[in-house]
Amino acid sequence: MNASSFAQLRCGDCPIRHRAVCARCNADELEALDAIKYYRTYEAGQPIIWSGDVMNFVGSVVSGIATLTQTMEDGRTQMVGLLLPSDFVGRPGREGAAYDVVATTDVVMCCFRKKPFEELMERTPHIAHRLLEMTLDELDAAREWMLVLGRKTAREKIASLLAIIARRDATLTPGGATNRMVFDLPLTREAMADYLGLTLETVSRQISALKKDGVIELEGKRHVTVPDMRLLMEEAGDDSDGGFLG
Amino acid sequence: MNASSFAQLRCGDCPIRHRAVCARCNADELEALDAIKYYRTYEAGQPIIWSGDVMNFVGSVVSGIATLTQTMEDGRTQMVGLLLPSDFVGRPGREGAAYDVVATTDVVMCCFRKKPFEELMERTPHIAHRLLEMTLDELDAAREWMLVLGRKTAREKIASLLAIIARRDATLTPGGATNRMVFDLPLTREAMADYLGLTLETVSRQISALKKDGVIELEGKRHVTVPDMRLLMEEAGDDSDGGFLG
DNA sequence: CCAGAACCTTGATCCAGATCAACCGGGATT
DNA sequence: AATCCCGGTTGATCTGGATCAAGGTTCTGG
């Protein structure tokens, strides 16, 4: 799937569910969206947006993974969001970007020019409502993450992250949730560390420990098998059966 | 100011700026809001909402301080939000509460019955827009807090919290920001610890250290003077001049 | 095929903050 | 005015994760 193959795609043809806009849009609205839409690709490692930049688009991740990060002057960085396919980027009604957005893998974005999108939103209440819902979901995810960052041990943090990735992966895979799960880690050890408020060495050690204890199996560095999700959830110290990330 | 003195108050008479609804509402809308509004008081230490409860209202804090917290089965707790006067509580379009809300001091809430509020929102786009803006503000604050929790030292965490409280206090005090600031801590050492992902002993020690180093002055346990806010911001490791909490 | 660069793992040591414990001071209760 | 309780402080010690350091494994390009 390359950039040019998107040239003639319609919104409804995106290989992802456009959570922001497509679900309840009628034909007129889809056409209006189509007129202000374009695709853009980013290579792994490329910045998509710098904190403080003026953003002239909003959009959804079509494929690939991007991260939202904050950085202190001295270089300490904290990831504050993980963008997986179908996630929305940008904030209608806001001028500048608040965070750095970086493509972790090759990324395809479906973008809408911001001004016309806002105008469409103005006269289409259900889009505004959907956006509010999505923002509330993000807020829940952020607060869930505050618990992880503030109160969980390194091992629990790793287990929580694996659970989130496994769960998000499952929502994109037909068949739904089973106890056994297989997926590829979309992040380097360093990116995981930035997400979890740890060092990359600690991440590596804890992953090794989870492997030794049979909670996960590893093939290479990135390919993970979870023999029993319930075991992983227990390691994550998570009482909820996992509504996180919305 | 007691509960009965609110009986005849109109929305516009609240001693706080109703960030959600009042700013741009016309007379009709204010009247509609008035019809679905009531005041409610909570004593210090009382729960306002339990996580999972069905919420039948949304509203604003009029006076006092409340906290939003999450708790793990084993009792570890993390504060995920601090509600000061003018802050909004509740989520239009959502059934259950996601967090425990507890009154830290005596609290007066201005509540709107949820169903009619949602209906009003439905036909009043600018209220929906304001709500989206507020939710984005909360999201920014939550993410700012993720950086604090994940990457800052205990001393930086304390300084960050003091700066936030001082700043919020300033927005409610005529005169605006100066270098010198005086305020009362609305939280116990334990509540601060829950906010910061620390223990209460560490909070106590770091406050003593900041005092010894002249960054703050203390009168009793709660009354704080910051001789120079710039110094405090520096201790907080904060590059931004503090757009946090919205 | 080799060199270099990413990325990852593992070991040794250190230290910030947790934990355990004692104590203080003021306000409410009796 | 004795007691208790709650919130806070301070000291001693312990430890989980950071830091410093040394390889190992892939992958890419020459």
Coordinates of C-alpha atoms (C1' of nucleotides) in Angstrom, one line a residue:
Chain A
M1 CA 0.0 0.0 0.0
N2 CA 1.8 3.1 -1.2
A3 CA 1.0 6.8 -1.3
S4 CA -0.2 6.9 -4.9
S5 CA -2.7 4.1 -4.3
F6 CA -4.5 6.5 -2.1
A7 CA -5.0 9.1 -4.8
Q8 CA -8.4 8.0 -5.8
L9 CA -9.6 6.8 -2.4
R10 CA -12.8 8.1 -0.9
C11 CA -13.2 8.7 2.8
G12 CA -15.4 5.7 3.2
D13 CA -12.6 3.6 1.5
C14 CA -10.0 4.3 4.1
P15 CA -8.8 1.0 5.5
I16 CA -9.7 2.3 8.9
R17 CA -12.7 3.5 10.7
H18 CA -12.6 7.3 10.7
R19 CA -13.7 7.7 14.2
A20 CA -14.1 11.4 13.9
V21 CA -16.3 11.9 11.0
C22 CA -17.5 9.0 8.9
A23 CA -19.7 7.0 11.2
R24 CA -22.8 9.1 10.9
C25 CA -22.1 11.3 8.0
N26 CA -24.6 11.6 5.2
A27 CA -23.7 11.7 1.5
D28 CA -23.5 15.5 1.4
E29 CA -21.2 15.6 4.4
L30 CA -19.0 12.9 3.0
E31 CA -18.7 14.9 -0.2
A32 CA -17.8 18.0 1.7
L33 CA -15.1 16.1 3.6
D34 CA -13.8 14.6 0.4
A35 CA -13.2 18.1 -1.0
I36 CA -10.9 19.1 1.8
K37 CA -9.1 15.8 2.2
Y38 CA -5.7 14.7 1.2
Y39 CA -3.3 11.9 2.1
R40 CA 0.2 12.4 3.4
T41 CA 2.9 9.9 4.2
Y42 CA 5.8 10.1 6.7
E43 CA 8.8 7.9 7.0
A44 CA 9.7 6.2 10.2
G45 CA 11.5 8.6 12.5
Q46 CA 10.2 11.7 10.7
P47 CA 8.5 14.5 12.7
I48 CA 4.9 15.1 11.7
I49 CA 4.4 18.2 13.8
W50 CA 6.6 20.2 16.1
S51 CA 5.2 21.6 19.4
G52 CA 4.3 25.2 18.8
D53 CA 3.9 24.9 15.1
V54 CA 0.8 26.3 13.5
M55 CA -1.3 23.4 12.4
N56 CA -3.3 23.8 9.2
F57 CA -4.9 20.3 9.3
V58 CA -6.5 17.8 11.4
G59 CA -6.8 14.1 10.5
S60 CA -6.7 10.4 11.3
V61 CA -3.8 7.9 11.3
V62 CA -4.5 5.5 8.4
S63 CA -1.6 3.2 9.0
G64 CA 1.5 3.2 11.1
I65 CA 2.2 4.4 14.6
A66 CA 3.0 7.9 15.8
T67 CA 3.8 9.3 19.2
L68 CA 2.9 12.4 21.1
T69 CA 5.8 13.7 23.3
Q70 CA 6.8 16.5 25.6
T71 CA 10.4 17.4 26.2
M72 CA 12.0 19.4 29.0
E73 CA 14.9 21.8 28.3
D74 CA 17.4 19.3 29.6
G75 CA 16.2 16.6 27.2
R76 CA 14.1 14.5 29.5
T77 CA 11.1 13.4 27.4
Q78 CA 7.7 11.9 28.3
M79 CA 5.4 10.4 25.8
V80 CA 1.9 11.6 26.4
G81 CA 0.0 9.8 23.7
L82 CA 0.3 6.9 21.3
L83 CA -1.4 7.3 18.0
L84 CA -2.5 4.0 16.3
P85 CA -4.5 3.6 13.1
S86 CA -8.0 5.4 13.4
D87 CA -6.7 7.8 16.1
F88 CA -7.4 11.5 15.5
V89 CA -4.7 14.2 15.4
G90 CA -5.2 17.9 15.9
R91 CA -7.6 20.1 17.8
P92 CA -10.3 22.0 16.1
G93 CA -10.4 25.5 17.4
R94 CA -6.8 25.6 18.4
E95 CA -4.0 27.4 16.6
G96 CA -0.7 25.8 17.6
A97 CA 0.3 22.2 18.3
A98 CA 0.9 21.5 22.0
Y99 CA 3.2 18.5 21.5
D100 CA 5.7 17.0 19.2
V101 CA 4.2 14.3 16.9
V102 CA 6.7 11.8 15.5
A103 CA 6.2 8.9 13.1
T104 CA 7.5 5.8 14.8
T105 CA 7.0 3.6 11.8
D106 CA 6.1 4.7 8.3
V107 CA 2.8 6.6 8.7
V108 CA -0.1 7.4 6.3
M109 CA -2.3 10.2 7.5
C110 CA -5.7 11.2 6.1
C111 CA -5.8 14.9 6.6
F112 CA -8.6 17.5 6.4
R113 CA -7.7 21.1 5.9
K114 CA -8.4 22.7 9.2
K115 CA -10.4 25.9 8.4
P116 CA -13.0 24.2 6.2
F117 CA -13.1 21.3 8.6
E118 CA -14.0 23.7 11.4
E119 CA -16.6 25.3 9.3
L120 CA -18.1 21.9 8.5
M121 CA -18.1 21.2 12.2
E122 CA -19.8 24.5 12.9
R123 CA -22.8 23.4 10.8
T124 CA -22.7 19.7 11.6
P125 CA -23.5 19.2 15.3
H126 CA -23.0 15.5 15.3
I127 CA -19.3 15.9 14.2
A128 CA -18.8 18.3 17.1
H129 CA -20.4 15.8 19.4
R130 CA -18.3 13.0 18.1
L131 CA -15.2 15.1 18.6
L132 CA -16.2 15.8 22.2
E133 CA -16.7 12.1 22.8
M134 CA -13.3 11.3 21.3
T135 CA -11.6 14.0 23.4
L136 CA -13.3 12.6 26.5
D137 CA -11.9 9.2 25.6
E138 CA -8.4 10.6 25.2
L139 CA -8.8 12.3 28.6
D140 CA -9.8 9.0 30.2
A141 CA -6.7 7.3 28.6
A142 CA -4.5 10.1 29.8
R143 CA -5.8 9.8 33.3
E144 CA -5.5 6.0 33.2
W145 CA -1.9 6.7 32.3
M146 CA -1.4 9.0 35.2
L147 CA -2.2 6.1 37.5
V148 CA 0.3 3.9 35.6
L149 CA 3.0 6.6 35.8
G150 CA 2.4 7.7 39.4
R151 CA 1.7 4.4 41.2
K152 CA 2.8 1.3 39.3
T153 CA 6.1 -0.6 39.5
A154 CA 8.3 -1.1 36.5
R155 CA 7.0 -4.6 35.9
E156 CA 3.4 -3.4 36.2
K157 CA 4.1 -0.6 33.8
I158 CA 5.5 -2.9 31.1
A159 CA 2.5 -5.3 31.6
S160 CA 0.1 -2.4 31.3
L161 CA 1.7 -1.2 28.1
L162 CA 1.7 -4.7 26.5
A163 CA -2.0 -5.1 27.5
I164 CA -2.9 -1.8 25.9
I165 CA -1.1 -2.6 22.6
A166 CA -2.5 -6.2 22.6
R167 CA -6.0 -4.8 23.2
R168 CA -5.8 -2.1 20.5
D169 CA -4.4 -4.7 18.1
A170 CA -7.4 -7.0 18.9
T171 CA -9.9 -4.3 18.1
L172 CA -8.4 -4.1 14.6
T173 CA -8.3 -7.9 14.1
P174 CA -11.4 -9.8 13.3
G175 CA -12.2 -12.5 15.8
G176 CA -12.2 -10.3 18.9
A177 CA -10.5 -11.0 22.2
T178 CA -9.3 -14.4 23.2
N179 CA -7.0 -15.4 26.0
R180 CA -4.1 -16.0 23.6
M181 CA -2.8 -13.0 21.7
V182 CA 0.0 -12.4 19.3
F183 CA 1.3 -9.0 18.1
D184 CA 4.3 -7.0 17.1
L185 CA 5.7 -4.3 19.4
P186 CA 5.5 -1.1 17.4
L187 CA 7.9 0.7 19.7
T188 CA 11.6 0.5 20.4
R189 CA 12.7 -0.1 24.0
E190 CA 13.6 3.5 24.3
A191 CA 10.1 4.7 23.1
M192 CA 8.5 2.3 25.6
A193 CA 10.8 3.8 28.3
D194 CA 9.6 7.3 27.3
Y195 CA 6.0 6.2 27.5
L196 CA 6.5 4.6 30.9
G197 CA 8.7 7.0 32.7
L198 CA 11.5 4.4 32.8
T199 CA 15.0 3.9 31.3
L200 CA 15.5 1.7 28.4
E201 CA 17.6 -0.7 30.5
T202 CA 14.8 -1.2 32.9
V203 CA 12.4 -1.8 30.1
S204 CA 14.7 -4.5 28.7
R205 CA 15.2 -6.2 32.0
Q206 CA 11.5 -6.3 32.9
I207 CA 10.6 -7.7 29.5
S208 CA 13.2 -10.4 30.0
A209 CA 11.7 -11.1 33.4
L210 CA 8.2 -11.4 32.1
K211 CA 9.5 -13.8 29.5
K212 CA 11.4 -15.8 32.1
D213 CA 8.2 -16.0 34.2
G214 CA 6.2 -17.3 31.2
V215 CA 3.9 -14.3 31.1
I216 CA 4.9 -13.6 27.5
E217 CA 6.9 -15.4 24.8
L218 CA 9.3 -13.5 22.5
E219 CA 10.3 -14.3 19.0
G220 CA 13.1 -11.9 18.0
K221 CA 12.9 -8.6 19.8
R222 CA 9.5 -7.4 18.7
H223 CA 7.2 -10.4 18.1
V224 CA 5.2 -11.1 21.3
T225 CA 2.9 -13.9 22.2
V226 CA 0.7 -13.6 25.3
P227 CA -0.4 -17.2 26.2
D228 CA -3.0 -15.9 28.6
M229 CA -4.2 -12.3 28.6
R230 CA -5.7 -12.7 32.1
L231 CA -2.2 -13.4 33.5
L232 CA -0.9 -10.3 31.8
M233 CA -3.7 -8.2 33.2
E234 CA -3.0 -9.5 36.6
E235 CA 0.7 -8.5 36.2
A236 CA -0.5 -5.0 35.2
G237 CA -2.3 -4.7 38.5
D238 CA -5.4 -3.8 36.6
D239 CA -8.7 -4.4 38.3
S240 CA -10.8 -3.1 35.4
D241 CA -11.1 -5.6 32.5
G242 CA -9.5 -2.9 30.5
G243 CA -11.7 -0.2 29.1
F244 CA -8.6 2.0 28.7
L245 CA -7.7 3.9 25.7
G246 CA -11.4 4.5 25.2
Chain B
M1 CA -22.0 31.9 52.7
N2 CA -24.3 29.0 53.5
A3 CA -26.5 26.7 51.4
S4 CA -29.7 28.7 52.0
S5 CA -28.1 31.9 50.8
F6 CA -27.9 30.3 47.4
A7 CA -31.6 29.6 47.2
Q8 CA -32.4 32.8 45.2
L9 CA -29.2 33.1 43.3
R10 CA -29.3 33.3 39.5
C11 CA -26.7 31.7 37.4
G12 CA -25.0 35.0 36.7
D13 CA -24.8 35.7 40.4
C14 CA -22.5 32.8 41.1
P15 CA -19.3 34.1 42.7
I16 CA -17.4 32.3 40.0
R17 CA -17.2 32.5 36.3
H18 CA -19.2 29.5 35.0
R19 CA -16.7 28.5 32.4
A20 CA -19.0 26.0 30.8
V21 CA -22.1 28.0 30.0
C22 CA -22.5 31.5 31.1
A23 CA -19.9 33.4 29.1
R24 CA -21.8 33.6 25.8
C25 CA -25.3 32.6 26.8
N26 CA -28.2 34.9 25.9
A27 CA -31.2 35.7 28.1
D28 CA -33.2 32.8 26.9
E29 CA -30.5 30.3 27.5
L30 CA -29.7 31.7 30.9
E31 CA -33.4 31.3 31.8
A32 CA -33.3 27.7 30.5
L33 CA -30.2 27.0 32.6
D34 CA -31.8 28.6 35.6
A35 CA -34.7 26.2 35.4
I36 CA -32.5 23.1 35.6
K37 CA -30.1 24.4 38.2
Y38 CA -29.7 23.7 41.9
Y39 CA -27.0 24.2 44.5
R40 CA -25.6 21.4 46.6
T41 CA -23.1 21.5 49.5
Y42 CA -20.7 18.9 50.6
E43 CA -18.7 18.8 53.8
A44 CA -14.9 18.4 53.9
G45 CA -14.0 14.7 53.4
Q46 CA -17.4 13.8 51.9
P47 CA -17.6 11.9 48.6
I48 CA -19.4 13.8 45.8
I49 CA -19.4 10.9 43.3
W50 CA -18.2 7.3 43.4
S51 CA -16.5 5.9 40.4
G52 CA -19.1 3.8 38.5
D53 CA -22.1 5.7 39.9
V54 CA -24.7 6.9 37.5
M55 CA -24.4 10.7 37.3
N56 CA -27.6 12.6 36.9
F57 CA -26.0 16.0 36.9
V58 CA -23.1 18.1 35.6
G59 CA -22.0 21.3 37.2
S60 CA -19.3 23.7 38.3
V61 CA -17.5 24.1 41.6
V62 CA -18.6 27.3 43.2
S63 CA -16.4 27.3 46.2
G64 CA -14.1 24.8 47.9
I65 CA -11.8 22.2 46.5
A66 CA -12.5 18.7 45.3
T67 CA -10.3 15.9 43.9
L68 CA -10.6 13.3 41.2
T69 CA -8.9 10.1 42.1
Q70 CA -8.4 6.5 40.9
T71 CA -7.7 3.7 43.2
M72 CA -6.1 0.2 42.6
E73 CA -7.5 -2.9 44.5
D74 CA -4.5 -2.8 46.9
G75 CA -5.3 0.7 47.9
R76 CA -2.7 2.6 45.9
T77 CA -4.3 5.9 44.8
Q78 CA -3.5 8.5 42.2
M79 CA -5.2 11.8 42.0
V80 CA -5.9 12.5 38.3
G81 CA -7.6 15.9 38.7
L82 CA -7.9 18.8 41.1
L83 CA -11.2 20.8 41.0
L84 CA -11.0 24.4 41.9
P85 CA -13.7 27.0 41.8
S86 CA -15.1 27.4 38.3
D87 CA -14.0 23.9 37.2
F88 CA -16.5 21.7 35.5
V89 CA -17.6 18.3 36.7
G90 CA -19.3 15.6 34.7
R91 CA -19.4 14.5 31.1
P92 CA -22.3 15.2 28.9
G93 CA -23.1 12.1 26.9
R94 CA -21.6 9.7 29.5
E95 CA -23.6 7.5 31.8
G96 CA -21.3 6.6 34.7
A97 CA -18.6 8.4 36.6
A98 CA -15.1 7.3 35.8
Y99 CA -13.4 8.5 39.0
D100 CA -14.1 9.1 42.6
V101 CA -14.8 12.8 43.3
V102 CA -14.2 13.8 46.9
A103 CA -14.7 17.2 48.6
T104 CA -11.3 18.1 50.2
T105 CA -12.7 21.2 51.9
D106 CA -16.3 22.2 52.2
V107 CA -17.6 22.4 48.7
V108 CA -20.5 24.2 47.0
M109 CA -21.5 22.9 43.6
C110 CA -23.8 24.6 41.1
C111 CA -25.4 21.6 39.4
F112 CA -27.4 21.3 36.2
R113 CA -29.7 18.3 35.8
K114 CA -27.9 16.2 33.2
K115 CA -30.7 15.2 30.7
P116 CA -32.1 18.8 30.2
F117 CA -28.5 20.1 30.1
E118 CA -27.7 17.7 27.3
E119 CA -30.9 18.7 25.4
L120 CA -29.9 22.4 25.8
M121 CA -26.4 21.6 24.5
E122 CA -28.0 19.8 21.6
R123 CA -29.7 23.0 20.4
T124 CA -27.0 25.4 21.5
P125 CA -23.8 24.8 19.5
H126 CA -21.8 27.3 21.4
I127 CA -22.2 25.4 24.6
A128 CA -21.0 22.2 22.9
H129 CA -18.1 24.2 21.6
R130 CA -17.2 25.6 24.9
L131 CA -17.4 22.1 26.4
L132 CA -15.0 20.8 23.8
E133 CA -12.6 23.6 24.5
M134 CA -12.7 22.9 28.2
T135 CA -12.2 19.2 27.7
L136 CA -9.1 20.0 25.5
D137 CA -7.9 22.2 28.3
E138 CA -8.3 19.3 30.8
L139 CA -6.5 17.0 28.4
D140 CA -3.6 19.5 28.2
A141 CA -3.4 19.6 31.9
A142 CA -3.5 15.8 32.2
R143 CA -0.7 15.5 29.7
E144 CA 1.3 18.2 31.4
W145 CA 0.8 16.1 34.5
M146 CA 2.1 13.0 32.8
L147 CA 5.4 14.8 32.3
V148 CA 5.5 15.7 35.9
L149 CA 4.7 12.2 37.1
G150 CA 7.0 10.4 34.6
R151 CA 10.1 12.5 34.5
K152 CA 10.4 15.0 37.3
T153 CA 12.2 14.6 40.6
A154 CA 10.4 14.9 44.0
R155 CA 11.6 18.5 44.4
E156 CA 10.5 19.5 40.9
K157 CA 7.1 17.8 41.5
I158 CA 6.5 19.8 44.7
A159 CA 7.5 23.0 43.0
S160 CA 5.3 22.2 40.0
L161 CA 2.3 21.7 42.3
L162 CA 2.9 24.9 44.2
A163 CA 3.2 26.8 41.0
I164 CA -0.1 25.4 39.7
I165 CA -1.9 26.3 42.9
A166 CA -0.3 29.7 43.0
R167 CA -1.2 30.4 39.4
R168 CA -4.8 29.2 39.8
D169 CA -5.1 31.3 42.9
A170 CA -3.8 34.3 41.0
T171 CA -6.4 34.0 38.3
L172 CA -9.1 34.3 40.9
T173 CA -7.4 37.3 42.7
P174 CA -7.7 40.8 41.3
G175 CA -4.3 42.3 40.5
G176 CA -3.0 39.5 38.3
A177 CA 0.4 37.9 38.5
T178 CA 3.3 39.4 40.4
N179 CA 6.6 37.9 41.4
R180 CA 5.5 37.6 45.1
M181 CA 2.6 35.4 45.8
V182 CA 0.8 34.3 48.9
F183 CA -1.8 31.5 49.2
D184 CA -3.1 28.7 51.4
L185 CA -2.4 25.1 50.5
P186 CA -5.8 23.5 50.0
L187 CA -4.4 20.0 50.4
T188 CA -3.0 17.8 53.1
R189 CA 0.5 16.4 52.7
E190 CA -1.1 13.1 51.9
A191 CA -3.4 14.5 49.2
M192 CA -0.3 16.2 47.6
A193 CA 1.5 12.9 47.7
D194 CA -1.4 11.3 45.9
Y195 CA -1.3 14.0 43.3
L196 CA 2.4 13.7 42.8
G197 CA 2.9 10.0 43.0
L198 CA 5.0 10.3 46.1
T199 CA 4.7 9.4 49.8
L200 CA 3.6 12.0 52.4
E201 CA 7.0 11.8 54.1
T202 CA 8.8 12.8 50.9
V203 CA 6.3 15.7 50.4
S204 CA 7.0 16.9 53.9
R205 CA 10.7 16.7 53.4
Q206 CA 10.8 18.5 50.1
I207 CA 8.6 21.3 51.4
S208 CA 11.0 21.7 54.3
A209 CA 13.9 21.7 51.9
L210 CA 12.3 24.4 49.6
K211 CA 11.7 26.4 52.8
K212 CA 15.3 26.0 54.0
D213 CA 16.5 27.1 50.6
G214 CA 14.4 30.2 50.6
V215 CA 12.2 29.3 47.6
I216 CA 9.1 29.5 49.8
E217 CA 8.2 30.8 53.3
L218 CA 5.8 28.9 55.5
E219 CA 3.5 30.3 58.2
G220 CA 2.0 27.3 60.0
K221 CA 1.6 24.2 57.9
R222 CA -0.5 25.6 55.1
H223 CA 0.1 29.3 54.6
V224 CA 2.7 29.8 51.8
T225 CA 4.5 32.8 50.6
V226 CA 6.5 32.6 47.4
P227 CA 8.9 35.6 47.4
D228 CA 9.8 35.1 43.7
M229 CA 7.6 33.0 41.4
R230 CA 10.4 32.9 38.8
L231 CA 12.6 31.0 41.3
L232 CA 9.8 28.6 41.9
M233 CA 9.2 28.0 38.2
E234 CA 12.9 27.3 37.8
E235 CA 12.7 24.7 40.6
A236 CA 9.8 23.2 38.8
G237 CA 12.0 22.6 35.8
D238 CA 9.4 24.3 33.7
D239 CA 10.5 25.9 30.5
S240 CA 7.0 27.2 29.6
D241 CA 6.0 30.3 31.5
G242 CA 3.1 28.2 32.6
G243 CA 0.2 27.8 30.4
F244 CA -0.7 24.7 32.3
L245 CA -4.1 23.9 33.6
G246 CA -5.5 25.6 30.6
Chain C
dC1 C1' 32.5 -10.0 3.2
dC2 C1' 33.4 -6.6 6.3
dA3 C1' 32.4 -2.1 8.9
dG4 C1' 29.4 0.7 11.1
dA5 C1' 25.2 1.8 13.2
dA6 C1' 21.0 0.8 15.5
dC7 C1' 19.0 -1.6 18.7
dC8 C1' 19.0 -4.7 22.6
dT9 C1' 20.8 -7.3 26.7
dT10 C1' 23.1 -8.0 30.9
dG11 C1' 26.2 -7.0 34.8
dA12 C1' 27.9 -3.9 38.7
dT13 C1' 27.1 -0.1 41.4
dC14 C1' 24.7 4.0 43.2
dC15 C1' 21.2 6.8 45.0
dA16 C1' 16.5 9.1 45.3
dG17 C1' 12.7 8.1 47.4
dA18 C1' 10.1 4.4 50.0
dT19 C1' 9.5 2.3 54.3
dC20 C1' 9.6 1.8 59.2
dA21 C1' 9.5 4.3 63.4
dA22 C1' 9.5 7.9 66.8
dC23 C1' 7.9 12.2 68.0
dC24 C1' 5.6 17.0 67.9
dG25 C1' 1.8 20.4 68.4
dG26 C1' -2.7 22.0 68.3
dG27 C1' -7.6 21.4 68.6
dA28 C1' -11.5 18.7 70.2
dT29 C1' -13.5 15.6 73.9
dT30 C1' -14.3 14.5 78.5
Chain D
dA1 C1' -6.1 19.7 82.6
dA2 C1' -5.5 15.1 81.0
dT3 C1' -6.3 12.4 76.9
dC4 C1' -6.7 11.5 72.2
dC5 C1' -6.5 12.2 67.5
dC6 C1' -5.1 14.1 63.3
dG7 C1' -1.8 16.2 60.5
dG8 C1' 2.8 17.0 60.2
dT9 C1' 8.0 16.5 60.9
dT10 C1' 12.3 14.1 61.2
dG11 C1' 15.5 10.2 61.6
dA12 C1' 17.4 5.5 60.2
dT13 C1' 17.4 2.1 57.0
dC14 C1' 16.2 -0.4 52.8
dT15 C1' 15.4 -1.0 47.8
dG16 C1' 13.7 -0.5 43.0
dG17 C1' 15.2 1.6 39.4
dA18 C1' 18.8 4.8 37.5
dT19 C1' 23.4 5.0 36.0
dC20 C1' 27.7 3.5 34.2
dA21 C1' 29.8 0.0 31.4
dA22 C1' 30.5 -3.8 28.4
dG23 C1' 29.1 -6.8 25.0
dG24 C1' 25.7 -9.0 21.6
dT25 C1' 22.6 -9.2 17.3
dT26 C1' 20.7 -7.5 13.2
dC27 C1' 20.6 -4.8 9.3
dT28 C1' 22.6 -1.6 5.8
dG29 C1' 25.8 0.0 2.8
dG30 C1' 30.3 -0.2 0.7

